[in-house]
Coordinates of C-alpha atoms in Angstrom, one line a residue:
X12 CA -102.3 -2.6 15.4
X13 CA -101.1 -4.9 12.6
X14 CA -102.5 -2.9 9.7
X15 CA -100.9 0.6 11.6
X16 CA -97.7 -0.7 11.5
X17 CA -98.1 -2.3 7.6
X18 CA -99.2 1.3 6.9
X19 CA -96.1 3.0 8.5
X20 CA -94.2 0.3 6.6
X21 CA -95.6 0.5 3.1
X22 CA -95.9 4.6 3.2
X23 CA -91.8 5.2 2.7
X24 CA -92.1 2.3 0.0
X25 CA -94.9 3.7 -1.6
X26 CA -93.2 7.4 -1.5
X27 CA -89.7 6.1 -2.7
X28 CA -91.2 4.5 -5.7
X29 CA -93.4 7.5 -7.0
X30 CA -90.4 10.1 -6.0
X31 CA -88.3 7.7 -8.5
X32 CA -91.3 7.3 -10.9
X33 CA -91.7 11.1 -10.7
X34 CA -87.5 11.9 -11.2
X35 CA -87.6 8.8 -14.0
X36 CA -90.8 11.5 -15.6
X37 CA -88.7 14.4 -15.3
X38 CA -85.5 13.4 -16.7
X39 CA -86.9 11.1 -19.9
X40 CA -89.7 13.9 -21.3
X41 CA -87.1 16.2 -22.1
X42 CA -84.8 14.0 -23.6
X43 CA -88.2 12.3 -25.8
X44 CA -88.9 15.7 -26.5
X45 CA -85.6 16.5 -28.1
X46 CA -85.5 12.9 -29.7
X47 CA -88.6 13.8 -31.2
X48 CA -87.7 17.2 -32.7
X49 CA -84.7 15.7 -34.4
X50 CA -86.6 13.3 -35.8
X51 CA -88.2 15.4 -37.6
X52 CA -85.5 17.0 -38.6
X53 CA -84.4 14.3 -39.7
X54 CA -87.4 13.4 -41.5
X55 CA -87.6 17.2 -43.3
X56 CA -83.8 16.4 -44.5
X57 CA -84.6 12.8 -45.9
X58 CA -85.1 11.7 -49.8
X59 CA -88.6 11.7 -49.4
X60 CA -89.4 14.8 -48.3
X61 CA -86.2 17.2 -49.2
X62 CA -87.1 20.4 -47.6
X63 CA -84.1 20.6 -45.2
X64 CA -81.1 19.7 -47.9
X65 CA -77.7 20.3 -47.0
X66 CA -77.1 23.7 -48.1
X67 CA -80.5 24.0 -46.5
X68 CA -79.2 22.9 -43.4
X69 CA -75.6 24.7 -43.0
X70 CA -77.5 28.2 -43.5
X71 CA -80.0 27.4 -40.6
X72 CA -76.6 25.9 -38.8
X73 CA -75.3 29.7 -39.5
X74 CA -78.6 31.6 -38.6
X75 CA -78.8 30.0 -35.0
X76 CA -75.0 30.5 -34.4
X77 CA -74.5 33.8 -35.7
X78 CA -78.1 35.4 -34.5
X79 CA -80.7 33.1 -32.5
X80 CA -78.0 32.0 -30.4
X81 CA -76.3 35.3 -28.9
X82 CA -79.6 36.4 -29.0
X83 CA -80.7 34.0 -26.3
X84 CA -77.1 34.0 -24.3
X85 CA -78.0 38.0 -24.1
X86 CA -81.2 38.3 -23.2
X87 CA -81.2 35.7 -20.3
X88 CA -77.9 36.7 -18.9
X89 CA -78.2 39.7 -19.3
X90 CA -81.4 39.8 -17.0
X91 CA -80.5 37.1 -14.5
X92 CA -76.7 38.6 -14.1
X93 CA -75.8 41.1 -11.4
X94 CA -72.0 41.7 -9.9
X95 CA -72.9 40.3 -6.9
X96 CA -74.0 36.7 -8.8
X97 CA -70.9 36.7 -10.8
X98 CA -68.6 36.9 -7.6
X99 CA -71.0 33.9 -6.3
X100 CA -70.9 32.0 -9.7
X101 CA -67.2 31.9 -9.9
X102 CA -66.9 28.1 -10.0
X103 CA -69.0 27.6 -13.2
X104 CA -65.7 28.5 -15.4
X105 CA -63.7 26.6 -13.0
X106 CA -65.7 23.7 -13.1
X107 CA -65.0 23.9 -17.0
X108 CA -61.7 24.0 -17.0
X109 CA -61.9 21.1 -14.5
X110 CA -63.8 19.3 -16.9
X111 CA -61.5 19.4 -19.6
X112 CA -58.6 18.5 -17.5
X113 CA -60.2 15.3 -16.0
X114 CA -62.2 14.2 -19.2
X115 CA -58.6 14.6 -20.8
X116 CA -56.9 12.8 -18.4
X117 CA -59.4 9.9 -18.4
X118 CA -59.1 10.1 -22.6
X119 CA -55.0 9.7 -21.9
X120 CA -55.5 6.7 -19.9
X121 CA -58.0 4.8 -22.3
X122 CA -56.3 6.0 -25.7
X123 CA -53.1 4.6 -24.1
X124 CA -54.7 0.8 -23.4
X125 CA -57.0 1.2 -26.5
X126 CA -53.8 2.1 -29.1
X127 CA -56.0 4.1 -31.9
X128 CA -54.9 4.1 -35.4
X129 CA -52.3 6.3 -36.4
X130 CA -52.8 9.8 -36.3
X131 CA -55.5 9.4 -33.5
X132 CA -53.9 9.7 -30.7
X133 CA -54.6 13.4 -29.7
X134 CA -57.6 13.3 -31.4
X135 CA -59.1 10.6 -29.6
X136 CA -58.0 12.2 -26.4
X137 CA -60.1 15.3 -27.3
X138 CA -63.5 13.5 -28.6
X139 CA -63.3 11.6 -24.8
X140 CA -62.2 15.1 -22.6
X141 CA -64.2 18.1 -24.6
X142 CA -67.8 18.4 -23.7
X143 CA -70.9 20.2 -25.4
X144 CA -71.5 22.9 -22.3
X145 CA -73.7 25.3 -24.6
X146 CA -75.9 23.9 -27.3
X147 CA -77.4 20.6 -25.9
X148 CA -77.7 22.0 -22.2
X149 CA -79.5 24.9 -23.1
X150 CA -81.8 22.1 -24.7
X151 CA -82.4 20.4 -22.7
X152 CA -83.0 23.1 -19.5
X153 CA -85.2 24.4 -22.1
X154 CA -87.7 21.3 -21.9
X155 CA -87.3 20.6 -18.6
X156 CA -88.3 24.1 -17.4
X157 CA -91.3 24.0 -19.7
X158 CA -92.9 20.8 -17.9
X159 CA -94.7 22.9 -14.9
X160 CA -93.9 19.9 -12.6
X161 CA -90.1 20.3 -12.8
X162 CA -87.9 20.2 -9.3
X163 CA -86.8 23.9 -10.2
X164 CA -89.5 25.8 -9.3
X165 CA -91.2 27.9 -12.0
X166 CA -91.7 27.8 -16.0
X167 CA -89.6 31.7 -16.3
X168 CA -87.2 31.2 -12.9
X169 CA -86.2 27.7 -14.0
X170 CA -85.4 29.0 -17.5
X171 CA -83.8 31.9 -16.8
X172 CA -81.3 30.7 -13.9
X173 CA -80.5 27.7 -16.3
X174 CA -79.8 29.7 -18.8
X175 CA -78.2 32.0 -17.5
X176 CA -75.7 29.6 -15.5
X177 CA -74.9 27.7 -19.2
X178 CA -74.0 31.1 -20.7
X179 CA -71.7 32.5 -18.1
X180 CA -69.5 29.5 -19.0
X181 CA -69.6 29.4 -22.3
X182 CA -66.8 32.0 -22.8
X183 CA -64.0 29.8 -21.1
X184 CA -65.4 26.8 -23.3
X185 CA -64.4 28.8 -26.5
X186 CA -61.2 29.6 -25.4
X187 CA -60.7 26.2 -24.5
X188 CA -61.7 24.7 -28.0
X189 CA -59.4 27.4 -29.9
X190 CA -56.2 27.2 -28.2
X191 CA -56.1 23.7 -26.5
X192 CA -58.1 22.2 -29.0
X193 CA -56.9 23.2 -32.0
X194 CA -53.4 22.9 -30.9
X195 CA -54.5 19.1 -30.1
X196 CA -55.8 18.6 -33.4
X197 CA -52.4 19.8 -35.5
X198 CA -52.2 17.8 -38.6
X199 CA -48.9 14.7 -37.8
X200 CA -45.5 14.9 -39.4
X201 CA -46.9 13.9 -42.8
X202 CA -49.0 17.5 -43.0
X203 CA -51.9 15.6 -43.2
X204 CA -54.5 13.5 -41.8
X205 CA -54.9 11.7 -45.3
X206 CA -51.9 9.4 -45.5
X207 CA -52.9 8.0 -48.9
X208 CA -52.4 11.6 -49.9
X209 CA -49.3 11.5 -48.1
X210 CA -47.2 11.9 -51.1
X211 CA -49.2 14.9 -52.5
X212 CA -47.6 18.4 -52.2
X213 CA -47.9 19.8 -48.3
X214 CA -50.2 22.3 -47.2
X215 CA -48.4 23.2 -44.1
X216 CA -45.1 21.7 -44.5
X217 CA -43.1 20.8 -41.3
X218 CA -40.6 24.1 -40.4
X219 CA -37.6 21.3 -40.8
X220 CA -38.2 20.3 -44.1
X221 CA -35.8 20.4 -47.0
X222 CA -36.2 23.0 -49.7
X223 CA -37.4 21.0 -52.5
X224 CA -40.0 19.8 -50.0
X225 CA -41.5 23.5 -49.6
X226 CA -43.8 24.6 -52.7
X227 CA -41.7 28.0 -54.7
X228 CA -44.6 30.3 -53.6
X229 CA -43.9 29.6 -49.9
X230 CA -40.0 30.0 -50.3
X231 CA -40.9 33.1 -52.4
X232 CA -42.5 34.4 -49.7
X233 CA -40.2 33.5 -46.9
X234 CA -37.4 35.9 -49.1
X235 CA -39.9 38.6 -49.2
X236 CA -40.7 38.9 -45.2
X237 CA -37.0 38.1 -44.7
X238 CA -36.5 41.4 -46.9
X239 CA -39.1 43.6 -45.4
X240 CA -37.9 42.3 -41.9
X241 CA -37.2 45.5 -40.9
X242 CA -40.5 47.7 -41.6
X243 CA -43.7 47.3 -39.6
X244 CA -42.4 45.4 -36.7
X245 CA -44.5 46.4 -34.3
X246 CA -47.4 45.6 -36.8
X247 CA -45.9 41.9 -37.2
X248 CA -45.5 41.6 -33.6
X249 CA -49.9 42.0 -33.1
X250 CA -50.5 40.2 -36.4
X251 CA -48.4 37.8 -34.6
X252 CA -50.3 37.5 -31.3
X253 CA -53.7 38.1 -33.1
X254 CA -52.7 34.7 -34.9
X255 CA -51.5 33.0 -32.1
X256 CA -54.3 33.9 -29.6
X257 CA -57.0 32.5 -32.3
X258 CA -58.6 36.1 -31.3
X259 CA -61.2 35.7 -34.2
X260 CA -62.3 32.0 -33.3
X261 CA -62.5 33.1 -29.8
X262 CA -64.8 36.2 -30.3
X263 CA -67.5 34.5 -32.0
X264 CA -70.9 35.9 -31.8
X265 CA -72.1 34.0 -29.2
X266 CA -68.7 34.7 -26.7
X267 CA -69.4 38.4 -27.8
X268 CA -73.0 38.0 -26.6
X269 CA -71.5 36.5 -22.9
X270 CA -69.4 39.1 -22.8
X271 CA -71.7 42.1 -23.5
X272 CA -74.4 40.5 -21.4
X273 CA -71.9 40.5 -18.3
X274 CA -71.1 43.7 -18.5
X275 CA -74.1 45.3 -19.4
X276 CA -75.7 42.9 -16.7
X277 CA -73.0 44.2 -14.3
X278 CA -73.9 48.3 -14.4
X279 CA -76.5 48.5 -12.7
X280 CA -77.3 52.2 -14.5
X281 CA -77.0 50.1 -17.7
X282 CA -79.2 47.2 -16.7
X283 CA -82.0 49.5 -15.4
X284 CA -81.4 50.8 -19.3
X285 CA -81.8 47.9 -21.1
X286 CA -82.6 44.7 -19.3
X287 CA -85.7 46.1 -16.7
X288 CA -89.0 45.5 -18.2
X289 CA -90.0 48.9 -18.0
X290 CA -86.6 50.3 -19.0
X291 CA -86.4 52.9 -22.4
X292 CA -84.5 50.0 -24.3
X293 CA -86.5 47.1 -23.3
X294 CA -87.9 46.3 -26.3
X295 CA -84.1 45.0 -28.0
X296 CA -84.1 42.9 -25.0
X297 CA -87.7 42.1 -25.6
X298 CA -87.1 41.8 -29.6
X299 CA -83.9 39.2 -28.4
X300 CA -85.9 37.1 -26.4
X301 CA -88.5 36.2 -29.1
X302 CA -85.6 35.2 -31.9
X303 CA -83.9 33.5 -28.9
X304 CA -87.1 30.9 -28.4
X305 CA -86.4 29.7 -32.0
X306 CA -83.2 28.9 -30.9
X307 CA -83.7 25.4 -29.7
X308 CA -86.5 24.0 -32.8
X309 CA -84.0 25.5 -35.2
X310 CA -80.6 23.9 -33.9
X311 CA -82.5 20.1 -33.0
X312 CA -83.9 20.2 -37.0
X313 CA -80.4 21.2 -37.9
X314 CA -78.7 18.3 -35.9
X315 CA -81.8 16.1 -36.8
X316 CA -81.4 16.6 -40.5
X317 CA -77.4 16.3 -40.0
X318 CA -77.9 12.7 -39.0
X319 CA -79.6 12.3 -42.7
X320 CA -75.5 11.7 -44.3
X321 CA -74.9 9.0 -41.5
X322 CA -71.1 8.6 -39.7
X323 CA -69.5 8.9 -43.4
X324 CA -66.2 7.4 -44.2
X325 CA -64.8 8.5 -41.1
X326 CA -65.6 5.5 -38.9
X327 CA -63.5 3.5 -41.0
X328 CA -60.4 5.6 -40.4
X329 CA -61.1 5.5 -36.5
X330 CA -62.0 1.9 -36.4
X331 CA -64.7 0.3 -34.3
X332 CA -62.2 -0.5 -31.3
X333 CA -61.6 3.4 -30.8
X334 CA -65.0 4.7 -31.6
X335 CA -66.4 2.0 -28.8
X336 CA -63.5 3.3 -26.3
X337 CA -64.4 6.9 -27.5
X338 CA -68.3 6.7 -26.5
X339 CA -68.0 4.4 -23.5
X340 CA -65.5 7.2 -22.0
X341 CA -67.2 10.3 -22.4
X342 CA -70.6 8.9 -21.7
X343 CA -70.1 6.1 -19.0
X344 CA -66.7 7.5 -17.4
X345 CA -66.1 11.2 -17.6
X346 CA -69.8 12.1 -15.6
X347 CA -68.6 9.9 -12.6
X348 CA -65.8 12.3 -12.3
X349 CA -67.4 15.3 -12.8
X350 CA -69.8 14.1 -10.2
X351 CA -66.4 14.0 -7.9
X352 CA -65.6 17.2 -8.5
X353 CA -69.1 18.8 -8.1
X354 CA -69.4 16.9 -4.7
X355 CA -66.2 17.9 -3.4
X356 CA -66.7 21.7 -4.2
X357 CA -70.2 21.4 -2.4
X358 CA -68.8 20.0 0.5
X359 CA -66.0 22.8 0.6
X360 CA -68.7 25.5 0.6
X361 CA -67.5 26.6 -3.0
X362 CA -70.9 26.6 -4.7
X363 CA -73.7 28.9 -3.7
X364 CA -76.0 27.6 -0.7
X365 CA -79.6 26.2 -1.6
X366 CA -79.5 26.4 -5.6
X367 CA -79.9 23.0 -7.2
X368 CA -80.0 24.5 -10.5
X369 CA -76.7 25.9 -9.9
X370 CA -75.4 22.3 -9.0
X371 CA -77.7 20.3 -11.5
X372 CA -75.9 22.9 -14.5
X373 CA -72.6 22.0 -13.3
X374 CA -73.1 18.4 -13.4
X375 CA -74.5 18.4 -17.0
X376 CA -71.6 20.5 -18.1
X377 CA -69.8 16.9 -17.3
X378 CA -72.4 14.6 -18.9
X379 CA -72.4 15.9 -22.5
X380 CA -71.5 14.2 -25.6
X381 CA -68.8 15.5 -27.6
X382 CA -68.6 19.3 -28.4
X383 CA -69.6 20.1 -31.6
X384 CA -67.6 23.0 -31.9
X385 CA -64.7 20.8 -31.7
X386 CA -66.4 19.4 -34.7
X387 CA -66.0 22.6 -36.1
X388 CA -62.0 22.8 -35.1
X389 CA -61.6 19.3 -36.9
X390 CA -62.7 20.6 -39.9
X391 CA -59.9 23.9 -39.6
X392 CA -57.4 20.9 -39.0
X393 CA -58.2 18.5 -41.8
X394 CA -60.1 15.9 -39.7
X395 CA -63.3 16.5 -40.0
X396 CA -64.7 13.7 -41.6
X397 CA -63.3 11.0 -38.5
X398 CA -64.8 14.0 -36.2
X399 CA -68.1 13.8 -37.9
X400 CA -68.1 10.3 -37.2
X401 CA -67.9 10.8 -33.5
X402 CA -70.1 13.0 -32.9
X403 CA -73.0 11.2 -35.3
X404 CA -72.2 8.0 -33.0
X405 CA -71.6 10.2 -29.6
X406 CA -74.8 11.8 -29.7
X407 CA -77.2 9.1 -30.6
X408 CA -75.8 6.7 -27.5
X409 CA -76.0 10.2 -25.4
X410 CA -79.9 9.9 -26.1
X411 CA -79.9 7.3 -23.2
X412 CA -77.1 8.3 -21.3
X413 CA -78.6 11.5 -20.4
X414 CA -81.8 10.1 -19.5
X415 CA -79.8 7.9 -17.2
X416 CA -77.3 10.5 -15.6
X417 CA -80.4 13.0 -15.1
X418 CA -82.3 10.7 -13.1
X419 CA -79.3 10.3 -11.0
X420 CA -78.6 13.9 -10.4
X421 CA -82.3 14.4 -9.6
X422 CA -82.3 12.1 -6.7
X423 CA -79.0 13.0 -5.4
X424 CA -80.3 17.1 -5.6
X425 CA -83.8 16.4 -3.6

């Protein structure tokens, strides 16, 4: 009788511990195998070897963005996407836009208390509330789905559903980083980010300053439109929104690639056309989904090999205080918030019924380091050194941050 009940009692112990050892498996090989694919990227970019230089490494940066990228996003949405699933996956832009509201509002609160340097303010509040929901997720769904003993079922499923969830919300992300971004990121009253070059002539020069303030081109060019006010105004009027929408950051390849995918997914004449496996125009979709597997090698030896250069001489400009406050918000703070809202949309029968993929892509959307797009939008702004620094410091505590929010999510999902 004794050794029944010690049996009884040790089973659930015994099954607790291997589910944890098992989730602990799941969440740390993908994460070691992405550490270990930037580390030879890093490697190939280093003095000793040379093969990935900088130049090297920006045209690679361009290859996956402007081809191996959209090639995946269409391919995998494209089959997986229906109108029917996009009714049902309504919350995944939602949940983005949530994301950026909360991981802003927690970036208010600790910029206030931390007091970064001057001009930081706004910028710190950005590198805490902005996200990476495309590049890293796809990642990492990418080596967790090809571990055969992952929670979400199988190898093709798991990768296509992931996939396919990341992608549909991709397009809100990019309108999120070109409008409230970059507006976040305006250069302060000096025109400049560089206040030791504060006294150089102004690029952008406020709209209040003084005459001798403005260079001659630019007042030159103020008389001109003032003359030809009164031709083309209906031309000026959509150069005018063109400008202010940020229509050609928006549409960038891979948005364009959502986009199509949704609608082509949508038809259903158009999907048995192109996305069926035995449809006349298979083989594009075929010939996308083998340059889209070389996505993820190609974008970890990039990032690896970016990580050659170090944080540069932007860390001084932050300081240490901020860039602590920076990384402890968006990896320790933010993801308990976005597990708030991804709980309290479950429980009010917003999310679809039974799909942990759906749920465990909505909570990475609020576990991810810094964007790296916003990285990009920096750089349009004139602060892309300090935003350089961020993301160099951001992603390498995010190595075990992930590991730790993953095993989390895992055990709350099953």
């Amino acid at each position: 009788m004794e050794r029944v009940l010690s049996a009884v009692m040790e089973a659930p112990a015994a099954a607790g511990g291997e589910s944890l050892l098992g989730s602990i498996k799941i969440a740390v090989l993908p994460i070691a195998k992405v550490f270990t694919m930037c580390f030879l990227g890093f490697l190939m970019a280093s003095k000793y070897v040379n093969i990935l230089p900088a130049n090297g490494r920006k045209l690679l940066n361009g290859l996956v963005f402007s081809l191996l990228l959209p090639c995946l996003i269409f391919s995998q949405l494209g089959q997986a996407v229906t109108l029917q699933k996009m009714l049902e996956w309504w919350f995944i832009p939602v949940n983005v836009v949530l994301g950026a509201i909360s991981g802003s509002l927690i970036g208010f609160v600790i910029v206030t208390f931390v007091k970064p340097p001057y001009p930081y303010f706004k910028f710190s509040i950005i590198q805490i509330g902005i996200g990476n929901i495309g590049n890293v997720p796809l990642v990492l769904i990418a080596a967790l789905c090809r571990d055969t003993s992952n929670p979400f079922g199988d190898t093709e499923t798991c990768s296509t559903q992931g996939t396919a969830y990341i992608s549909f919300g991709q397009w809100v992300g990019a309108i999120i980083l070109y409008t409230y971004v970059f507006h976040m990121f305006a250069p302060p009253a000096e025109g400049t980010f560089d206040l030791e070059d504060v006294n150089l002539p102004l690029k952008n020069p406020p709209k209040d300053a003084s005459p001798e303030q403005v260079p001659l081109l630019m007042q030159e060019a103020a008389v001109t439109d003032s003359d030809n006010s009164e031709k083309g105004k209906i031309k000026k009027f959509l150069v005018l929104v063109y400008e202010k929408l940020k229509l050609k950051q928006i549409f960038q390849p891979p948005i364009i690639a959502s986009i199509l995918a949704m609608v082509l997914g949508a038809v259903p004449v158009l999907k048995r056309l192109i996305f069926t496996t035995d449809a006349p125009l298979y083989f594009f979709t075929d010939s996308c989904i083998i340059l889209g597997e070389a996505m993820i090698p190609c974008i970890l030896l990039a990032l690896g090999g970016n990580l050659v250069d170090g944080p540069g001489p932007g860390s001084s400009r932050i300081g240490l205080r901020t860039l602590v406050a920076i990384i402890i918000g968006r990896l320790c703070l933010v993801p308990p918030a976005g597990l708030g809202i991804v709980t309290l949309a479950d429980k009010l029968g917003f999310l679809p019924a039974n799909d942990k993929m759906f749920r465990f892509v909505l909570l990475l959307q609020h576990t991810m380091p810094t964007s790296v797009l916003s990285g990009a939008v920096a750089n349009l702004r004139g602060c892309g050194k300090e935003a350089a620094a961020v993301l160099f410091w951001v992603h390498i505590f995010a190595v075990f941050s992930m590991a730790g929010w993953i095993i989390l999510y895992l055990n709350i999902l099953f």
